[in-house]
PDB file of C-alpha atoms in Angstrom:
ATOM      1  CA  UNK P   1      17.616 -22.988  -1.637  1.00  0.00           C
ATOM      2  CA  UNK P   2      16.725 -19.354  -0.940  1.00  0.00           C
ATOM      3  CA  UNK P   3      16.654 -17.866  -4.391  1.00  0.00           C
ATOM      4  CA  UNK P   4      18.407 -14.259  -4.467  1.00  0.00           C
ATOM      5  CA  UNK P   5      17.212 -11.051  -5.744  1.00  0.00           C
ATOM      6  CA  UNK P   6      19.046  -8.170  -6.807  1.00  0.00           C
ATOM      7  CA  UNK P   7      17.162  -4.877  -6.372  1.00  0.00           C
ATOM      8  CA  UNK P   8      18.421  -1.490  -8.293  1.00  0.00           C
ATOM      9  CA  UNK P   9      16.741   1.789  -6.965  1.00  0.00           C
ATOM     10  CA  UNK P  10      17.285   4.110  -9.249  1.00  0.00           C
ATOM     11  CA  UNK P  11      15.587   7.832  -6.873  1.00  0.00           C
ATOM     12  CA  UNK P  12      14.575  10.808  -9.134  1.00  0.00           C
ATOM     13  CA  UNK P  13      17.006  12.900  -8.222  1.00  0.00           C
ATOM     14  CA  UNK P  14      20.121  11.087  -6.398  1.00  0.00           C
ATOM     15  CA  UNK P  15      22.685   8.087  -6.661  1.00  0.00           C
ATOM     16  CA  UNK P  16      21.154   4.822  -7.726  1.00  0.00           C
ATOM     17  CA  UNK P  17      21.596   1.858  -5.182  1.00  0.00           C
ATOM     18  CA  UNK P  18      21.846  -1.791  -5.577  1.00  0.00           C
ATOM     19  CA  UNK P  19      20.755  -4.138  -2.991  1.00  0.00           C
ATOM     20  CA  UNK P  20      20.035  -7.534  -1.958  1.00  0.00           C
ATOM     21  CA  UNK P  21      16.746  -9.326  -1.183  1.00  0.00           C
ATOM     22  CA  UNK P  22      15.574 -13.229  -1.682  1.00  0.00           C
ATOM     23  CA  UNK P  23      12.465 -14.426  -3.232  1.00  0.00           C
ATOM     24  CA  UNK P  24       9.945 -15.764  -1.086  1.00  0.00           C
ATOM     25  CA  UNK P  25       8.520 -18.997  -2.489  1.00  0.00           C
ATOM     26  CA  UNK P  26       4.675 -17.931  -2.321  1.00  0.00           C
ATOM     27  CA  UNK P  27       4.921 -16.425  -5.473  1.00  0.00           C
ATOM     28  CA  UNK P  28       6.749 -16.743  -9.153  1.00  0.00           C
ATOM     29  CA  UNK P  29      10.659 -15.976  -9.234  1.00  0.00           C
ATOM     30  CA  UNK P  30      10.512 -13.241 -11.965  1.00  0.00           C
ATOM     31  CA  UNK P  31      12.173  -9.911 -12.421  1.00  0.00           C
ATOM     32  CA  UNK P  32       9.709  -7.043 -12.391  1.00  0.00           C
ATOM     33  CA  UNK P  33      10.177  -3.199 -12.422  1.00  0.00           C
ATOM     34  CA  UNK P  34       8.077  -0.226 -11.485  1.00  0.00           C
ATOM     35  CA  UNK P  35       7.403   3.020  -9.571  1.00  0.00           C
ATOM     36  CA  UNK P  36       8.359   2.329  -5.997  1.00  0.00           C
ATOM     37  CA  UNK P  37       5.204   3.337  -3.445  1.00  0.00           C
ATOM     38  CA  UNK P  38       5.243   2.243   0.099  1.00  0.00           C
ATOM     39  CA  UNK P  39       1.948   0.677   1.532  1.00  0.00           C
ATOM     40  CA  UNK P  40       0.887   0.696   5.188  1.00  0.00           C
ATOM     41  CA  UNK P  41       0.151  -2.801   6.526  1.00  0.00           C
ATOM     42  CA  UNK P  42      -3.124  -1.477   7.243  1.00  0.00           C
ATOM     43  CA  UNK P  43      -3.582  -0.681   3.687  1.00  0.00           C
ATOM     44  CA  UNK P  44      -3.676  -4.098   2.044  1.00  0.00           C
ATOM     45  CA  UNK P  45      -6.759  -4.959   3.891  1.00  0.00           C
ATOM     46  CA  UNK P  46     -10.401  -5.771   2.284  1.00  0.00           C
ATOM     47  CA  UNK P  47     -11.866  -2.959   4.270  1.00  0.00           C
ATOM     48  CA  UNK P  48      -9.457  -0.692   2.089  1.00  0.00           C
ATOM     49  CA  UNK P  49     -10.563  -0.147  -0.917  1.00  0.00           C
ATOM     50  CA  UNK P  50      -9.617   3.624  -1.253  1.00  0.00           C
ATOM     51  CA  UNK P  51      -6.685   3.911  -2.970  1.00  0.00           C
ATOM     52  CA  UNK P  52      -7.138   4.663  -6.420  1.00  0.00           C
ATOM     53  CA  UNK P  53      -3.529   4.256  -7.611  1.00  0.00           C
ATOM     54  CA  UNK P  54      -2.535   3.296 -11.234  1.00  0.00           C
ATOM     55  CA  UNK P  55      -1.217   0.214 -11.858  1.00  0.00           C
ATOM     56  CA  UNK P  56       2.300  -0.591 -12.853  1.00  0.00           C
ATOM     57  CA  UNK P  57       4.023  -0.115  -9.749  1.00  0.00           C
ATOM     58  CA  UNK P  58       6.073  -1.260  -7.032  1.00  0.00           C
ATOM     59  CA  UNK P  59       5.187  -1.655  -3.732  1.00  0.00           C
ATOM     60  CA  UNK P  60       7.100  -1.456  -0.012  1.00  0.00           C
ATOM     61  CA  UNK P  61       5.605  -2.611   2.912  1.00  0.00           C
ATOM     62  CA  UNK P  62       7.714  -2.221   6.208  1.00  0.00           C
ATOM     63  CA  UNK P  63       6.360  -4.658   8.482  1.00  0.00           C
ATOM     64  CA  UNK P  64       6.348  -4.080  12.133  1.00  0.00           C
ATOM     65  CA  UNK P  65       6.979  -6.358  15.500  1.00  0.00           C
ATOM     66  CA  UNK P  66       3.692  -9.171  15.183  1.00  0.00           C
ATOM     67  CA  UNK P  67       3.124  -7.948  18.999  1.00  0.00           C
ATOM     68  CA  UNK P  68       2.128  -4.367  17.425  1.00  0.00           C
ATOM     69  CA  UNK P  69      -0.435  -5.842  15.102  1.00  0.00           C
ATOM     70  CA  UNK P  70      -2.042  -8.953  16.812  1.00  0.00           C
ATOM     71  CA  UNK P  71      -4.857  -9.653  14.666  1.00  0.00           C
ATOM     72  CA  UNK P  72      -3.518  -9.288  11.068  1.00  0.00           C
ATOM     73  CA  UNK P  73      -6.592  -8.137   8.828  1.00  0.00           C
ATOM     74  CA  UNK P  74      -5.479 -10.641   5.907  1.00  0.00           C
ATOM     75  CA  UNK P  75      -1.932 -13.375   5.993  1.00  0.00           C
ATOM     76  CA  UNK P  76       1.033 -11.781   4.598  1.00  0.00           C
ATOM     77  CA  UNK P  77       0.205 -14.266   1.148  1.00  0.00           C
ATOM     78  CA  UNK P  78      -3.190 -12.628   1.224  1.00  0.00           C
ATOM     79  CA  UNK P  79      -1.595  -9.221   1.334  1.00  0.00           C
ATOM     80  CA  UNK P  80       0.557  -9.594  -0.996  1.00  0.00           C
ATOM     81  CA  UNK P  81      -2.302 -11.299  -3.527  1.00  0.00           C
ATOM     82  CA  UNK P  82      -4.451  -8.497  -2.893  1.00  0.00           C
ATOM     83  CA  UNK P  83      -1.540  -5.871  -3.793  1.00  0.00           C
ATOM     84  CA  UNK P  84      -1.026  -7.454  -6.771  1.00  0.00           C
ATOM     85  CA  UNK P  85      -5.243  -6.875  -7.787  1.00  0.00           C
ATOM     86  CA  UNK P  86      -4.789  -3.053  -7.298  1.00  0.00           C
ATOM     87  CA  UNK P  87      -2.127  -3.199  -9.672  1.00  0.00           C
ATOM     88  CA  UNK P  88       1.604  -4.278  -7.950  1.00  0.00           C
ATOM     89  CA  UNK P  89       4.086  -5.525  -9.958  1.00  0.00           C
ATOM     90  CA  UNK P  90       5.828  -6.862  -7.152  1.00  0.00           C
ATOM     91  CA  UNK P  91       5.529  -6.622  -3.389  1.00  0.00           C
ATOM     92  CA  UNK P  92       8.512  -6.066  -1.253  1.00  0.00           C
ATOM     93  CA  UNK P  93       8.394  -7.052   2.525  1.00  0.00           C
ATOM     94  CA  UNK P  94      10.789  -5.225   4.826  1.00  0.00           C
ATOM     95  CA  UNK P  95      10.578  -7.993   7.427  1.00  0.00           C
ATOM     96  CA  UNK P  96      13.450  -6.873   9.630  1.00  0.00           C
ATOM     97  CA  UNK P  97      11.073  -6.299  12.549  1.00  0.00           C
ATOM     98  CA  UNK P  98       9.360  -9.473  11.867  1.00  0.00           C
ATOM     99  CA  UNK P  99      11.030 -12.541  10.795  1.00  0.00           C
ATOM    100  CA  UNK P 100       8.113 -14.718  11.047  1.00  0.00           C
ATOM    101  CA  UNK P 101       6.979 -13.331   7.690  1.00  0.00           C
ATOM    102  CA  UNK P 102       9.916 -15.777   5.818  1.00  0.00           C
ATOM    103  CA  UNK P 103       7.708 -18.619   7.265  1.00  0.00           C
ATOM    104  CA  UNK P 104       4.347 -17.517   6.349  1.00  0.00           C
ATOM    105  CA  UNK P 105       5.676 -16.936   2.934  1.00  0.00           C
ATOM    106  CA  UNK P 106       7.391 -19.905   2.163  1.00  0.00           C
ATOM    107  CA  UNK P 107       4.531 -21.589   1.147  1.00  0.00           C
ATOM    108  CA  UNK P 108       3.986 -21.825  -2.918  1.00  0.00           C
ATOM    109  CA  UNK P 109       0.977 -20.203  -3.803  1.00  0.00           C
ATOM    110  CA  UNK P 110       1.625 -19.189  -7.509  1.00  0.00           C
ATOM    111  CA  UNK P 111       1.300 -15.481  -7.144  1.00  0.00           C
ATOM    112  CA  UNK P 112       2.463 -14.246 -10.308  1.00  0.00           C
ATOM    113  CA  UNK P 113       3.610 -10.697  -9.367  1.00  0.00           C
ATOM    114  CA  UNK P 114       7.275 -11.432  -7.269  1.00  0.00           C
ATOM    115  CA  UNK P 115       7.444 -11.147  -3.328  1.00  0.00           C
ATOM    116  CA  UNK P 116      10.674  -9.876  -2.351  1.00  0.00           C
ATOM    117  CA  UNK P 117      12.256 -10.345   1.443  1.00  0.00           C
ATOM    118  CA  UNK P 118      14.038  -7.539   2.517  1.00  0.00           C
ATOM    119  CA  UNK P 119      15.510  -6.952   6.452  1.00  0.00           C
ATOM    120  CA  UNK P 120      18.040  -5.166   7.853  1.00  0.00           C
ATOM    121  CA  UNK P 121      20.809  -2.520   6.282  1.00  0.00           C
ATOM    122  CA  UNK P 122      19.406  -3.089   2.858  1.00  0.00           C
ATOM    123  CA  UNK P 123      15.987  -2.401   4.116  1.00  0.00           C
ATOM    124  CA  UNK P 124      17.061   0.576   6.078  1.00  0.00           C
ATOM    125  CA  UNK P 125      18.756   1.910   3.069  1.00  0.00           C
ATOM    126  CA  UNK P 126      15.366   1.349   1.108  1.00  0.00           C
ATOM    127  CA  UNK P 127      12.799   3.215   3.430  1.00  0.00           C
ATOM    128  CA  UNK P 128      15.688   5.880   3.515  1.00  0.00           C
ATOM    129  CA  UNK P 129      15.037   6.369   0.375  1.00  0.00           C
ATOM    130  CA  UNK P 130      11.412   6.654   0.822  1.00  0.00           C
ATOM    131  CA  UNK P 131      11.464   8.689   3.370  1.00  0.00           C
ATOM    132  CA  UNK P 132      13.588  11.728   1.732  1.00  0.00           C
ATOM    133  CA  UNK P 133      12.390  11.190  -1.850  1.00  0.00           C
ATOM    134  CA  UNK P 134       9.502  11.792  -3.963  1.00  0.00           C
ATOM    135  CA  UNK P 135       9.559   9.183  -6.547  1.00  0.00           C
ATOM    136  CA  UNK P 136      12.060   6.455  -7.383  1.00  0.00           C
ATOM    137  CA  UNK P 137      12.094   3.495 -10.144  1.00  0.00           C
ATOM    138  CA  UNK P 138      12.589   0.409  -9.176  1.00  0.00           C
ATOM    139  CA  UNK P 139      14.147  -2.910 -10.586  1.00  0.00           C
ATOM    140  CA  UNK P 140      14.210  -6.086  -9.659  1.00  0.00           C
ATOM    141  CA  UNK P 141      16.662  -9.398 -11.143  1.00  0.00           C
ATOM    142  CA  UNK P 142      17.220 -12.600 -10.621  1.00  0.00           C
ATOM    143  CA  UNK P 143      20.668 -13.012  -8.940  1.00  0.00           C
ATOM    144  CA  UNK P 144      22.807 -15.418 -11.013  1.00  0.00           C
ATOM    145  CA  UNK P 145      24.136 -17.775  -8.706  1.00  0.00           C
ATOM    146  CA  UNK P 146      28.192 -17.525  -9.241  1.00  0.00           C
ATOM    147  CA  UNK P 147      29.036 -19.543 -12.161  1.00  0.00           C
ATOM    148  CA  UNK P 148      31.040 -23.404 -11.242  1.00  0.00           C
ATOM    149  CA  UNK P 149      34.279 -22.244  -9.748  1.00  0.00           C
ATOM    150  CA  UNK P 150      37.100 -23.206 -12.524  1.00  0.00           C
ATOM    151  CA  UNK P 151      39.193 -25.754 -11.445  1.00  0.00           C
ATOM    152  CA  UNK P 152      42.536 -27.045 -12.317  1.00  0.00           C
ATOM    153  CA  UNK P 153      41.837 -30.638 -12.441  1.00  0.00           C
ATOM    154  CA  UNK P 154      44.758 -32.736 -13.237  1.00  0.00           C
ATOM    155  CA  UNK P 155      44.442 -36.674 -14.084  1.00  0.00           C
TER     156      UNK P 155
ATOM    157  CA  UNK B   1      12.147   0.454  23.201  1.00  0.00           C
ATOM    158  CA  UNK B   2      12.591  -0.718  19.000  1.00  0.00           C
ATOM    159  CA  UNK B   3      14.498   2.098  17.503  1.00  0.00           C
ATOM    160  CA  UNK B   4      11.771   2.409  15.062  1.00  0.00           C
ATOM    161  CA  UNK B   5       9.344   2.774  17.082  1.00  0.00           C
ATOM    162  CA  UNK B   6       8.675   6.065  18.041  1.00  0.00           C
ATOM    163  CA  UNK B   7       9.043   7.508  21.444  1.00  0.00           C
ATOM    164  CA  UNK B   8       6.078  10.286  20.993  1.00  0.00           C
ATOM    165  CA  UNK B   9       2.849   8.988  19.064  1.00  0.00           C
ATOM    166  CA  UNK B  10       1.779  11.786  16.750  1.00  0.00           C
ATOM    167  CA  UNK B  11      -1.768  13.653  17.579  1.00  0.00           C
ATOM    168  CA  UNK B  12      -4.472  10.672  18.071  1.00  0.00           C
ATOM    169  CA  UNK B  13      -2.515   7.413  17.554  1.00  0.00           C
ATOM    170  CA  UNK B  14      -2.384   4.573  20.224  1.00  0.00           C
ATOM    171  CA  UNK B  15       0.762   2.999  18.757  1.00  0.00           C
ATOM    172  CA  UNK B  16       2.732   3.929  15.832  1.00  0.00           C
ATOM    173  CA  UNK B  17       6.203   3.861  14.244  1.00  0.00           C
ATOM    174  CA  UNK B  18       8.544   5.984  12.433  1.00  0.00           C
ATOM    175  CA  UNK B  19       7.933   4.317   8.961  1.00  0.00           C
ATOM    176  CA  UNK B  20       4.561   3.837   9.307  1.00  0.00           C
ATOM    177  CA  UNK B  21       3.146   6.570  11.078  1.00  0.00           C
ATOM    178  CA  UNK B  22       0.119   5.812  13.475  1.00  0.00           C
ATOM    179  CA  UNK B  23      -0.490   1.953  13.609  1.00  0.00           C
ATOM    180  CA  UNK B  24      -3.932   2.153  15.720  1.00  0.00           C
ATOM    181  CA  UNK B  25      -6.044   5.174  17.201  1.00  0.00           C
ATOM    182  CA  UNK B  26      -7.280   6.110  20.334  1.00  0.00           C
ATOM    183  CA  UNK B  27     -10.668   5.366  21.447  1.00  0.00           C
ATOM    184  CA  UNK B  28     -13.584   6.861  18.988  1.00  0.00           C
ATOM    185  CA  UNK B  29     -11.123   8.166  16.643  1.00  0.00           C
ATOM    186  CA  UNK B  30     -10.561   7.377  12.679  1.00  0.00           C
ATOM    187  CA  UNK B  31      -7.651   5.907  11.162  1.00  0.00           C
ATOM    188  CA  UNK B  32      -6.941   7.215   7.901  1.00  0.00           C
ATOM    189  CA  UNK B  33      -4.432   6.492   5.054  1.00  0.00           C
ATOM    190  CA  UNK B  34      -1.982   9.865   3.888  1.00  0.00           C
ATOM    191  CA  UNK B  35       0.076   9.649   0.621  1.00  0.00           C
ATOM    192  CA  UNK B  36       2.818  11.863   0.016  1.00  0.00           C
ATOM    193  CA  UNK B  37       5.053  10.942  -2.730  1.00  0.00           C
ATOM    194  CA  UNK B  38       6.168   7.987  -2.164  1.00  0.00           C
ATOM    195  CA  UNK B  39       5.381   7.355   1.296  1.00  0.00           C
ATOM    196  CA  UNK B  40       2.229   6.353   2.942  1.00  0.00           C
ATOM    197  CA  UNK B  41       1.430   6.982   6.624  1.00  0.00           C
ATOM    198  CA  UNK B  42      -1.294   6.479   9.615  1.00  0.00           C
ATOM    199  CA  UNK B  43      -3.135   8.960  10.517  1.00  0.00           C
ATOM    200  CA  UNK B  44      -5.560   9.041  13.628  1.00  0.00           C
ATOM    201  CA  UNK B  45      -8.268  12.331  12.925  1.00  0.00           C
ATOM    202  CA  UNK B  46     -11.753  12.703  14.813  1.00  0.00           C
ATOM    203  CA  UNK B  47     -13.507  13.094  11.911  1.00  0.00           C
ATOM    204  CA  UNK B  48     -13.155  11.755   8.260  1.00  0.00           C
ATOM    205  CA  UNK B  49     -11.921  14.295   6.087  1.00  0.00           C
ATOM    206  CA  UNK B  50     -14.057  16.004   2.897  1.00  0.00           C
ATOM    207  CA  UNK B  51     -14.276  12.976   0.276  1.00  0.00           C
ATOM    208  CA  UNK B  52     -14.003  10.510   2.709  1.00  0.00           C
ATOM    209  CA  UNK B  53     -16.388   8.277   4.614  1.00  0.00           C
ATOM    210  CA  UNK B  54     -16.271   6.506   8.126  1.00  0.00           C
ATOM    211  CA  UNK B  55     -17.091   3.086   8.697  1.00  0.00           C
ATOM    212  CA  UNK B  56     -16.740   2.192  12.555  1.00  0.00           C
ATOM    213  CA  UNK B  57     -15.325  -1.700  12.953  1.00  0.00           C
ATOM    214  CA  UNK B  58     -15.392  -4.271  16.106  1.00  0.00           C
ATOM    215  CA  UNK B  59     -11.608  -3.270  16.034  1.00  0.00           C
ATOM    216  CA  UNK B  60     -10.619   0.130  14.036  1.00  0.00           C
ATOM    217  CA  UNK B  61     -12.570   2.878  13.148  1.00  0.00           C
ATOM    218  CA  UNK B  62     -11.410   3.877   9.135  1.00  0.00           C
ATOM    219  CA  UNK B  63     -11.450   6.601   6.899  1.00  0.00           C
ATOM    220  CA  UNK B  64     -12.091   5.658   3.341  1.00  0.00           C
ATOM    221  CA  UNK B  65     -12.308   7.455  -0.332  1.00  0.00           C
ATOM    222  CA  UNK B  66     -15.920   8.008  -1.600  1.00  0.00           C
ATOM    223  CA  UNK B  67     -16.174   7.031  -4.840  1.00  0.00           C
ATOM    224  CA  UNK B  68     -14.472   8.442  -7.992  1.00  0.00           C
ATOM    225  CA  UNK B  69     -17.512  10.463  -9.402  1.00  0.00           C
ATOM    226  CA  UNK B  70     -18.108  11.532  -6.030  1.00  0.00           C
ATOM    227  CA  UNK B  71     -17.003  14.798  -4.346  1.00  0.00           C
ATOM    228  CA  UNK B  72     -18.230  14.482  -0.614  1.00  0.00           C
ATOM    229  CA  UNK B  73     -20.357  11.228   0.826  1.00  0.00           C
ATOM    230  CA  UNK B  74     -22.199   9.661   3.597  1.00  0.00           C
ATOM    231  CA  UNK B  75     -20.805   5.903   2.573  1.00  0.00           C
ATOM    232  CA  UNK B  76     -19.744   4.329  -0.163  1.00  0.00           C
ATOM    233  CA  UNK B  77     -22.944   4.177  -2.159  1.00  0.00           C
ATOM    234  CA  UNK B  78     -24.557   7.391  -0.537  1.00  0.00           C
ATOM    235  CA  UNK B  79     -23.153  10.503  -2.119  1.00  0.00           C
ATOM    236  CA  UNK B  80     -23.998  13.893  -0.866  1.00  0.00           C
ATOM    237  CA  UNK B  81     -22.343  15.949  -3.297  1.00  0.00           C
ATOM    238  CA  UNK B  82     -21.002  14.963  -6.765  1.00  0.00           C
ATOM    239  CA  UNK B  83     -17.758  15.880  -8.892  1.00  0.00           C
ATOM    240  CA  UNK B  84     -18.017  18.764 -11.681  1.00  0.00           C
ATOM    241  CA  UNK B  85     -19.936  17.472 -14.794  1.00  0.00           C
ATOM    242  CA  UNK B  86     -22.300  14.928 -12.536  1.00  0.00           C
ATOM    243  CA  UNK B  87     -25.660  15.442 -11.448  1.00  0.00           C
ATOM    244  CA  UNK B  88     -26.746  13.876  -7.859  1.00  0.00           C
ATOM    245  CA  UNK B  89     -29.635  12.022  -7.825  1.00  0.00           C
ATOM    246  CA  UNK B  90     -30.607   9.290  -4.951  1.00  0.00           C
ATOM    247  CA  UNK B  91     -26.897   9.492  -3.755  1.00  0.00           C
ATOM    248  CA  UNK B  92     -25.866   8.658  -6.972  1.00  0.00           C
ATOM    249  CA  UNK B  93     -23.477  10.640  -9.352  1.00  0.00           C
ATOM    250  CA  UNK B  94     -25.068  10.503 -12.641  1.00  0.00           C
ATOM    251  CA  UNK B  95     -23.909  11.983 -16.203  1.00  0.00           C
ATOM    252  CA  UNK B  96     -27.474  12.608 -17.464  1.00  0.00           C
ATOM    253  CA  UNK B  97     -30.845  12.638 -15.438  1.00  0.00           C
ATOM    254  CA  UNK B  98     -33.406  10.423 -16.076  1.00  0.00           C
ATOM    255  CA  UNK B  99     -36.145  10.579 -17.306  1.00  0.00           C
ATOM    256  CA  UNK B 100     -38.718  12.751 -16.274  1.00  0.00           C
ATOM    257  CA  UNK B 101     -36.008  14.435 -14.242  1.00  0.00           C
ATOM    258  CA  UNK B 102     -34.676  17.801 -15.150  1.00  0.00           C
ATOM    259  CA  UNK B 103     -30.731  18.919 -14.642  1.00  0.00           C
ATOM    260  CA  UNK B 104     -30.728  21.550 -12.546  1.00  0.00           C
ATOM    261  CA  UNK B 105     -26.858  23.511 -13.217  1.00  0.00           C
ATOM    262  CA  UNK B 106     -27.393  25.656 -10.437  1.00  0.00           C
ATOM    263  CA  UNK B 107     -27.504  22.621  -7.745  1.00  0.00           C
ATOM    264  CA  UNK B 108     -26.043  20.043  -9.787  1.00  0.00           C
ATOM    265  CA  UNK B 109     -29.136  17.619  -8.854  1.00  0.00           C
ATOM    266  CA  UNK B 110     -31.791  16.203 -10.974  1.00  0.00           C
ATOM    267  CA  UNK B 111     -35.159  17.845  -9.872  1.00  0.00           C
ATOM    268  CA  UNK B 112     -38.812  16.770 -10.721  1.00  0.00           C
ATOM    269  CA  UNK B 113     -39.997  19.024 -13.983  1.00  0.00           C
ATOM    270  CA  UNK B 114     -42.393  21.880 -12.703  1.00  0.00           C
ATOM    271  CA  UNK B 115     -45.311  22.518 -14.691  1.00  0.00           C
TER     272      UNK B 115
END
């Protein structure tokens, strides 16, 4: 079962919102919270190792149609190992343009910082926020799943 | 077309999309990675720019920081001029000069001694 993850973005300056991602399976199932920074694909590759960023944060990567980036640098699990070395405390994927990436990350791998799957209006609303902010804070839980239903049993 | 995919590619990029910005460069060009707040974009330039180096790849060309201590470089490990408070020597930043090398302030390099 696809494990749920609720994911508060709190932006500097404006209205909190709460979405909904799921855990993907390649790494731990564990709540995390951070600065929110986006990453271009291209960034989570070996050949660079230029961003000096402090550790302690969040990271977004929107990923696009596979046709637009045929030979991947590094696997998505590779990606998201490597963001967690520079210092991610959790990797989002925005995989709405590429939902492949649920497969490739299904796999366990025991990456300790969380991978979160993200697509469609929740993702939207998330780069949106990117795009016309400057910094937001970002915080991710376990969904509960609904507790047992009460029923009226009669014997 | 993807409606996140842009119609117009900025300046030098091949492909690109609205989130990302340039996702590959035109021929001879150099991608390189912009941060503005929170977002980070492609960028496709025709040169690297000042504290960067280029590094030309089978498949992209890229733009990447020279090293902390390091103000403007050739590569990586070949620094042509060095932050405030370093001394260049060989390409390298250094905090002191050693020996048998004297700092010279006005150049910020380690010189031979002149008798």
């Amino acid at each position: 079962a696809v494990q749920k993850a609720i994911i508060r973005v709190i932006p500097l300056k404006v209205e909190p919102i709460v979405l909904e991602g799921e855990f993907a399976n390649v790494a731990e199932v564990t709540p995390a919270e951070g600065k929110l920074l986006q990453s271009h694909p291209l960034s989570l590759c070996n050949t660079s190792e230029d961003e000096h960023t402090e550790s302690g944060f969040i990271t977004i990567v929107k990923l696009e149609q596979p046709d637009r980036d045929p030979n991947p640098c590094l696997s998505l699990a590779n990606k998201a190992k490597l963001a967690g070395e520079r210092g991610a405390r959790a990797i989002l994927f925005d995989i709405t343009d590429d939902e492949s990436a649920a497969d490739q990350l299904r796999k366990p791998r025991g990456l300790s910082q969380p991978v979160v799957l993200i697509r469609g209006h929740d993702a939207e609303l998330l780069m949106g926020v990117v795009n016309k902010n400057r910094e937001a804070h970002v915080k991710i839980e376990v969904k509960e799943p609904p507790a047992w239903p009460d029923y009226d049993v009669w014997i | 077309v993807h409606p996140n995919v842009s119609q117009g590619c900025q300046g030098g990029c091949a492909t690109c999309s609205d989130y990302n910005g340039c996702l590959s460069c035109k021929p001879r060009l150099f991608f390189v990675l912009e941060r503005t707040g929170m977002k980070q974009i492609g960028v496709c330039l025709s040169s690297c720019p000042s504290g960067y180096y280029g590094t030309r790849y089978p498949d992209i060309n890229k733009c990447a920081k020279c090293k902390a201590d390091c103000d403007t470089c050739f590569t990586r490990n070949f620094c042509t001029k060095c932050k405030s408070g370093f001394y260049l020597y060989s390409g390298k930043c250094l905090e002191k000069c050693p020996d048998g090398l004297e700092a010279n302030n006005h150049t910020m390099e380690c010189t031979s001694i002149v008798h």
